[in-house]
Amino acid sequence: MCRSRFDAVWLLPAVIALLAGCELDPQRYRYGENITGLQFEYFDETEGVHPSQVVLLNPNNPFVEAPIGAETKFDLLTGGGNAAGFYAWATLLATGANGENQFYAATKLRDVYYANEVPPEDSEKVRLLAIAAFQSVLDNFPDSVTFDASGTIPFPLATPAFQAIVDLNGRPEGDWALVQDVNGNPVAVKRAGVDIPRTVVEEEDDS
C-alpha cells in the first residue's frame, strides 16, 4: 500500500523546503532538527479524528504551513518516524478529509502507542485516541480505499480499521461485523438489513 522508502535521515528544514517550494522562515524552523527525532506529545482527545481541526493548532506539528505532496506523505509514513507521520497525515485529514487520510493518521497513532513513545500517563489516552481514529474510518468513510504502489489497485480500509480496533482491545461501534468472504478472508460489513453469520469477534467473546 505504501510507495517508496527513504532512509529516514531527513533534516526538518530540507523537508519543509522540499514540501513548500519556498524560502524557510528561520524564526519558525530550527536548522538541523532531525524530523525522525520528532516526539509525539498528547495534545487533545480529538486530534487526528475527523472532523477535528485541532492538529492545526498544535505547536508541535511542523506541517501546519507546509504543503505535503502526494508521494512525500507516503515517504513520511514509512521513513519519517511515527510522530512525524502522524502529524503529516492528521494535517492532511484536517485540510482534506477522506478515508485514506483518516486511516493513516490512525495507523501512526497506533504505532506511537505500540512503540511506547509517550509517557506512561499518556499511554491509555493514545490507545483510546487511536481507537477513535480507526472508528472514524468506519463512521465517516466506510467505503474508503487506499491503493497499491502502482496507484491502480484499490484496497478497502473498513476491514483493517475494524481489525485494528480489536487489536487495540477496543470494540467496533455502529453495528459492524467481521465475516468471511467466499475465499475465507475476513471482511468488515454493516449488519443493518443484512443476514450476517456470527462474527470473529463474537466467537472470541463466547470462548
mmCIF file of C-alpha atoms in Angstrom:
data_model
loop_
_atom_site.group_PDB
_atom_site.id
_atom_site.type_symbol
_atom_site.label_atom_id
_atom_site.label_comp_id
_atom_site.label_asym_id
_atom_site.label_seq_id
_atom_site.Cartn_x
_atom_site.Cartn_y
_atom_site.Cartn_z
ATOM 1 C CA MET A 1 0.000 0.000 0.000
ATOM 2 C CA CYS A 2 2.951 2.319 0.606
ATOM 3 C CA ARG A 3 5.007 3.868 -2.150
ATOM 4 C CA SER A 4 8.699 4.496 -1.678
ATOM 5 C CA ARG A 5 11.003 4.264 1.319
ATOM 6 C CA PHE A 6 13.611 6.784 2.393
ATOM 7 C CA ASP A 7 16.415 6.005 4.811
ATOM 8 C CA ALA A 8 14.857 8.223 7.499
ATOM 9 C CA VAL A 9 17.673 10.712 7.999
ATOM 10 C CA TRP A 10 15.907 13.861 6.865
ATOM 11 C CA LEU A 11 16.557 17.268 8.326
ATOM 12 C CA LEU A 12 13.458 19.318 9.003
ATOM 13 C CA PRO A 13 14.478 22.455 7.025
ATOM 14 C CA ALA A 14 15.259 20.388 3.938
ATOM 15 C CA VAL A 15 11.905 18.620 4.205
ATOM 16 C CA ILE A 16 9.989 21.853 4.605
ATOM 17 C CA ALA A 17 11.808 23.394 1.657
ATOM 18 C CA LEU A 18 11.011 20.360 -0.467
ATOM 19 C CA LEU A 19 7.361 20.341 0.527
ATOM 20 C CA ALA A 20 6.679 24.045 0.363
ATOM 21 C CA GLY A 21 8.951 25.034 -2.518
ATOM 22 C CA CYS A 22 9.689 28.363 -0.854
ATOM 23 C CA GLU A 23 12.154 30.054 1.476
ATOM 24 C CA LEU A 24 12.283 28.992 5.091
ATOM 25 C CA ASP A 25 11.400 31.251 7.961
ATOM 26 C CA PRO A 26 14.457 30.986 10.249
ATOM 27 C CA GLN A 27 12.356 32.110 13.203
ATOM 28 C CA ARG A 28 9.915 29.241 12.726
ATOM 29 C CA TYR A 29 12.189 26.321 11.861
ATOM 30 C CA ARG A 30 15.310 25.236 13.715
ATOM 31 C CA TYR A 31 18.100 24.324 11.354
ATOM 32 C CA GLY A 32 19.475 20.821 11.800
ATOM 33 C CA GLU A 33 16.407 19.360 13.521
ATOM 34 C CA ASN A 34 16.014 15.704 12.587
ATOM 35 C CA ILE A 35 12.405 15.046 11.672
ATOM 36 C CA THR A 36 12.735 11.385 12.631
ATOM 37 C CA GLY A 37 13.510 12.561 16.158
ATOM 38 C CA LEU A 38 10.235 14.453 16.471
ATOM 39 C CA GLN A 39 8.371 13.325 19.583
ATOM 40 C CA PHE A 40 4.633 12.839 19.798
ATOM 41 C CA GLU A 41 3.074 14.922 22.562
ATOM 42 C CA TYR A 42 -0.506 14.251 23.592
ATOM 43 C CA PHE A 43 -2.365 17.462 22.836
ATOM 44 C CA ASP A 44 -6.111 16.876 22.614
ATOM 45 C CA GLU A 45 -8.589 13.987 22.833
ATOM 46 C CA THR A 46 -9.824 14.680 19.280
ATOM 47 C CA GLU A 47 -6.521 15.238 17.484
ATOM 48 C CA GLY A 48 -6.342 13.207 14.301
ATOM 49 C CA VAL A 49 -10.032 12.225 14.416
ATOM 50 C CA HIS A 50 -12.366 13.733 11.802
ATOM 51 C CA PRO A 51 -13.858 16.366 11.955
ATOM 52 C CA SER A 52 -11.400 17.803 14.499
ATOM 53 C CA GLN A 53 -9.110 20.599 13.276
ATOM 54 C CA VAL A 54 -7.096 20.818 16.469
ATOM 55 C CA VAL A 55 -3.916 19.386 14.914
ATOM 56 C CA LEU A 56 -3.604 22.673 13.024
ATOM 57 C CA LEU A 57 -3.282 24.452 16.383
ATOM 58 C CA ASN A 58 -0.672 22.096 17.829
ATOM 59 C CA PRO A 59 2.704 23.888 18.149
ATOM 60 C CA ASN A 60 4.441 20.516 17.898
ATOM 61 C CA ASN A 61 3.095 19.985 14.356
ATOM 62 C CA PRO A 62 5.763 21.014 11.801
ATOM 63 C CA PHE A 63 3.445 20.649 8.806
ATOM 64 C CA VAL A 64 0.826 23.295 9.555
ATOM 65 C CA GLU A 65 2.141 25.699 6.918
ATOM 66 C CA ALA A 66 3.956 23.205 4.701
ATOM 67 C CA PRO A 67 2.010 21.588 1.828
ATOM 68 C CA ILE A 68 2.587 17.820 1.729
ATOM 69 C CA GLY A 69 2.995 16.168 -1.663
ATOM 70 C CA ALA A 70 1.260 13.018 -2.860
ATOM 71 C CA GLU A 71 4.483 10.973 -2.723
ATOM 72 C CA THR A 72 6.024 12.757 0.252
ATOM 73 C CA LYS A 73 3.157 11.741 2.533
ATOM 74 C CA PHE A 74 3.982 8.066 1.965
ATOM 75 C CA ASP A 75 7.687 8.696 2.451
ATOM 76 C CA LEU A 76 6.809 10.249 5.810
ATOM 77 C CA LEU A 77 4.548 7.309 6.607
ATOM 78 C CA THR A 78 7.350 4.782 6.201
ATOM 79 C CA GLY A 79 10.515 6.748 6.888
ATOM 80 C CA GLY A 80 9.757 9.858 8.894
ATOM 81 C CA GLY A 81 9.115 8.370 12.333
ATOM 82 C CA ASN A 82 5.767 7.751 13.983
ATOM 83 C CA ALA A 83 5.243 11.273 15.307
ATOM 84 C CA ALA A 84 6.113 12.986 12.025
ATOM 85 C CA GLY A 85 3.954 10.512 10.120
ATOM 86 C CA PHE A 86 1.029 11.218 12.394
ATOM 87 C CA TYR A 87 1.325 14.996 12.176
ATOM 88 C CA ALA A 88 1.608 14.827 8.379
ATOM 89 C CA TRP A 89 -1.441 12.590 7.875
ATOM 90 C CA ALA A 90 -3.512 14.309 10.560
ATOM 91 C CA THR A 91 -2.768 17.636 8.871
ATOM 92 C CA LEU A 92 -3.874 16.187 5.539
ATOM 93 C CA LEU A 93 -7.049 14.922 7.219
ATOM 94 C CA ALA A 94 -7.822 18.333 8.710
ATOM 95 C CA THR A 95 -7.306 20.114 5.396
ATOM 96 C CA GLY A 96 -8.803 17.455 3.108
ATOM 97 C CA ALA A 97 -10.978 14.890 4.844
ATOM 98 C CA ASN A 98 -11.044 11.430 3.293
ATOM 99 C CA GLY A 99 -10.785 7.856 4.468
ATOM 100 C CA GLU A 100 -7.174 7.319 3.436
ATOM 101 C CA ASN A 101 -6.012 10.336 5.429
ATOM 102 C CA GLN A 102 -8.029 9.179 8.437
ATOM 103 C CA PHE A 103 -6.762 5.596 8.225
ATOM 104 C CA TYR A 104 -3.086 6.513 8.087
ATOM 105 C CA ALA A 105 -3.411 9.120 10.826
ATOM 106 C CA ALA A 106 -4.950 6.358 12.941
ATOM 107 C CA THR A 107 -2.195 3.937 11.941
ATOM 108 C CA LYS A 108 0.527 6.282 13.163
ATOM 109 C CA LEU A 109 -1.317 6.854 16.439
ATOM 110 C CA ARG A 110 -1.418 3.093 16.879
ATOM 111 C CA ASP A 111 2.300 2.874 16.105
ATOM 112 C CA VAL A 112 3.066 5.588 18.654
ATOM 113 C CA TYR A 113 1.158 3.555 21.242
ATOM 114 C CA TYR A 114 2.742 0.206 20.364
ATOM 115 C CA ALA A 115 6.225 1.731 20.386
ATOM 116 C CA ASN A 116 5.688 3.277 23.848
ATOM 117 C CA GLU A 117 6.660 6.687 22.525
ATOM 118 C CA VAL A 118 4.684 8.613 25.130
ATOM 119 C CA PRO A 119 4.993 8.860 28.920
ATOM 120 C CA PRO A 120 3.108 6.150 30.852
ATOM 121 C CA GLU A 121 0.451 8.617 31.971
ATOM 122 C CA ASP A 122 -0.452 9.312 28.310
ATOM 123 C CA SER A 123 -0.337 5.748 27.008
ATOM 124 C CA GLU A 124 -4.006 4.940 27.638
ATOM 125 C CA LYS A 125 -5.054 8.280 26.158
ATOM 126 C CA VAL A 126 -3.175 7.497 22.951
ATOM 127 C CA ARG A 127 -4.677 3.995 22.771
ATOM 128 C CA LEU A 128 -8.185 5.421 23.035
ATOM 129 C CA LEU A 129 -7.339 8.127 20.519
ATOM 130 C CA ALA A 130 -6.112 5.518 18.038
ATOM 131 C CA ILE A 131 -9.325 3.522 18.515
ATOM 132 C CA ALA A 132 -11.387 6.666 17.920
ATOM 133 C CA ALA A 133 -9.403 7.428 14.768
ATOM 134 C CA PHE A 134 -9.968 3.941 13.339
ATOM 135 C CA GLN A 135 -13.634 4.132 14.355
ATOM 136 C CA SER A 136 -13.867 7.346 12.354
ATOM 137 C CA VAL A 137 -12.941 5.359 9.241
ATOM 138 C CA LEU A 138 -15.969 3.133 9.856
ATOM 139 C CA ASP A 139 -18.282 6.001 10.807
ATOM 140 C CA ASN A 140 -17.329 8.657 8.278
ATOM 141 C CA PHE A 141 -15.561 6.875 5.428
ATOM 142 C CA PRO A 142 -16.934 3.304 5.327
ATOM 143 C CA ASP A 143 -16.339 2.853 1.593
ATOM 144 C CA SER A 144 -12.878 4.411 1.515
ATOM 145 C CA VAL A 145 -9.892 2.731 -0.112
ATOM 146 C CA THR A 146 -6.155 3.107 -0.477
ATOM 147 C CA PHE A 147 -4.075 1.920 -3.436
ATOM 148 C CA ASP A 148 -1.076 -0.274 -4.116
ATOM 149 C CA ALA A 149 2.293 1.103 -5.238
ATOM 150 C CA SER A 150 1.076 1.342 -8.838
ATOM 151 C CA GLY A 151 -1.835 3.513 -7.771
ATOM 152 C CA THR A 152 -4.271 1.313 -9.677
ATOM 153 C CA ILE A 153 -5.347 -1.499 -7.332
ATOM 154 C CA PRO A 154 -7.688 -0.341 -4.524
ATOM 155 C CA PHE A 155 -7.793 -1.844 -1.045
ATOM 156 C CA PRO A 156 -10.880 -1.166 1.134
ATOM 157 C CA LEU A 157 -9.994 0.284 4.532
ATOM 158 C CA ALA A 158 -13.012 -0.731 6.627
ATOM 159 C CA THR A 159 -11.666 -4.219 7.328
ATOM 160 C CA PRO A 160 -8.172 -3.226 8.545
ATOM 161 C CA ALA A 161 -9.742 -0.407 10.566
ATOM 162 C CA PHE A 162 -12.114 -2.884 12.234
ATOM 163 C CA GLN A 163 -9.273 -5.306 12.943
ATOM 164 C CA ALA A 164 -7.041 -2.537 14.311
ATOM 165 C CA ILE A 165 -9.719 -1.568 16.834
ATOM 166 C CA VAL A 166 -9.948 -5.169 18.018
ATOM 167 C CA ASP A 167 -6.147 -5.449 18.215
ATOM 168 C CA LEU A 168 -6.139 -2.341 20.420
ATOM 169 C CA ASN A 169 -8.602 -4.067 22.778
ATOM 170 C CA GLY A 170 -11.453 -1.912 21.598
ATOM 171 C CA ARG A 171 -14.866 -2.883 20.215
ATOM 172 C CA PRO A 172 -16.007 -1.511 16.854
ATOM 173 C CA GLU A 173 -19.195 0.524 17.146
ATOM 174 C CA GLY A 174 -22.002 1.114 14.709
ATOM 175 C CA ASP A 175 -23.299 -2.420 14.128
ATOM 176 C CA TRP A 176 -20.246 -3.597 12.198
ATOM 177 C CA ALA A 177 -19.433 -7.277 11.879
ATOM 178 C CA LEU A 178 -16.415 -9.238 10.695
ATOM 179 C CA VAL A 179 -17.368 -12.110 8.378
ATOM 180 C CA GLN A 180 -15.631 -14.297 5.828
ATOM 181 C CA ASP A 181 -15.899 -13.746 2.101
ATOM 182 C CA VAL A 182 -16.142 -16.566 -0.443
ATOM 183 C CA ASN A 183 -12.373 -17.044 -0.267
ATOM 184 C CA GLY A 184 -12.326 -17.297 3.515
ATOM 185 C CA ASN A 185 -10.869 -13.823 4.053
ATOM 186 C CA PRO A 186 -12.205 -11.593 6.853
ATOM 187 C CA VAL A 187 -14.328 -8.669 5.679
ATOM 188 C CA ALA A 188 -15.943 -5.937 7.774
ATOM 189 C CA VAL A 189 -19.574 -5.253 6.827
ATOM 190 C CA LYS A 190 -22.552 -3.403 8.233
ATOM 191 C CA ARG A 191 -25.242 -5.605 9.795
ATOM 192 C CA ALA A 192 -28.188 -3.313 9.005
ATOM 193 C CA GLY A 193 -30.633 -5.078 6.733
ATOM 194 C CA VAL A 194 -28.254 -7.965 6.067
ATOM 195 C CA ASP A 195 -28.386 -11.536 7.349
ATOM 196 C CA ILE A 196 -24.853 -11.913 8.721
ATOM 197 C CA PRO A 197 -23.421 -15.031 10.377
ATOM 198 C CA ARG A 198 -21.596 -14.972 13.696
ATOM 199 C CA THR A 199 -18.516 -12.789 13.611
ATOM 200 C CA VAL A 200 -14.950 -13.447 14.561
ATOM 201 C CA VAL A 201 -15.246 -11.002 17.453
ATOM 202 C CA GLU A 202 -18.406 -12.649 18.804
ATOM 203 C CA GLU A 203 -16.815 -16.079 18.641
ATOM 204 C CA GLU A 204 -13.844 -14.825 20.640
ATOM 205 C CA ASP A 205 -16.160 -13.228 23.218
ATOM 206 C CA ASP A 206 -18.009 -16.521 23.685
ATOM 207 C CA SER A 207 -14.835 -18.510 24.303
#
